XYZ file of C-alpha atoms in Angstrom:
92
model
C -3.510 17.106 8.094
C -4.053 13.501 7.086
C -5.558 12.875 3.652
C -7.121 9.619 2.474
C -7.852 8.757 -1.171
C -9.895 5.714 -2.117
C -8.523 3.730 -5.065
C -10.839 1.291 -6.837
C -8.955 -1.911 -7.631
C -9.778 -5.133 -9.416
C -13.525 -5.430 -9.979
C -14.721 -5.309 -6.391
C -12.008 -4.000 -4.109
C -10.451 -0.803 -2.749
C -7.065 0.368 -1.564
C -6.515 3.494 0.490
C -3.747 6.024 -0.124
C -2.884 7.974 3.035
C -0.656 11.026 3.335
C 0.301 13.117 6.353
C 1.250 16.717 5.634
C 2.994 17.157 9.008
C 5.407 14.235 8.504
C 5.440 14.118 4.684
C 4.820 10.347 4.840
C 2.733 8.448 2.288
C 1.301 4.974 2.723
C -1.130 2.641 1.018
C -3.412 0.091 2.659
C -3.941 -3.271 0.933
C -2.657 -2.555 -2.592
C -4.326 -5.322 -4.536
C -2.737 -4.336 -7.845
C 0.298 -2.356 -8.909
C -0.784 -0.227 -11.877
C -3.937 1.345 -10.465
C -2.251 2.210 -7.175
C 0.929 3.413 -8.885
C -1.054 5.698 -11.201
C -2.629 7.397 -8.173
C 0.722 7.735 -6.385
C 2.298 9.280 -9.499
C -0.517 11.834 -9.814
C -0.241 13.034 -6.223
C 3.018 12.192 -4.448
C 5.741 10.476 -6.535
C 6.757 8.522 -3.412
C 5.485 5.749 -1.163
C 6.987 5.221 2.287
C 4.826 2.387 3.640
C 2.626 -0.435 2.409
C 0.204 -1.574 5.114
C -1.403 -4.984 4.795
C -4.375 -6.125 6.846
C -3.976 -9.764 5.795
C -2.356 -12.027 3.204
C -5.063 -12.612 0.569
C -3.979 -11.731 -2.962
C -6.670 -9.067 -3.305
C -4.871 -7.224 -0.494
C -1.189 -7.873 -1.295
C -1.073 -8.255 -5.093
C 0.792 -4.981 -5.650
C 3.201 -5.278 -2.712
C 6.400 -6.396 -4.384
C 6.216 -4.127 -7.442
C 5.392 -1.072 -5.303
C 8.166 -1.945 -2.842
C 10.637 -2.315 -5.691
C 9.678 0.941 -7.411
C 9.502 3.141 -4.291
C 11.778 1.291 -1.849
C 8.811 1.181 0.537
C 8.610 -0.751 3.788
C 5.840 -3.349 4.037
C 4.067 -3.433 7.398
C 1.916 -6.310 8.629
C 0.872 -8.102 11.786
C 3.135 -10.643 13.428
C 0.466 -13.213 12.559
C 0.837 -12.529 8.840
C 4.615 -12.111 8.725
C 5.239 -15.413 6.938
C 2.333 -14.972 4.519
C 2.729 -11.336 3.416
C 5.054 -10.989 0.391
C 8.059 -8.777 1.185
C 7.085 -8.013 4.797
C 9.626 -5.782 6.579
C 7.957 -4.543 9.755
C 5.901 -7.060 11.693
C 3.873 -5.710 14.613
């Protein structure tokens, strides 16, 4: 089963924490800030496999590098954003 948690970030933004019970993978979409997203990860999973970015604006990538460093996560983005997304690993 796939689970999605909505994380309120900044003053007007959201990130989405996704987990898949069948694969035991955890990802976050557009982590705009580290602390808020990290707090939610620590409460539920204690791991983060993937960071998925829809585009390069800071309110979507602000937490990338700190989350990647803490959890050794892979950052996934489009080929279009590969040179603009901080820490991008997988470009599709």
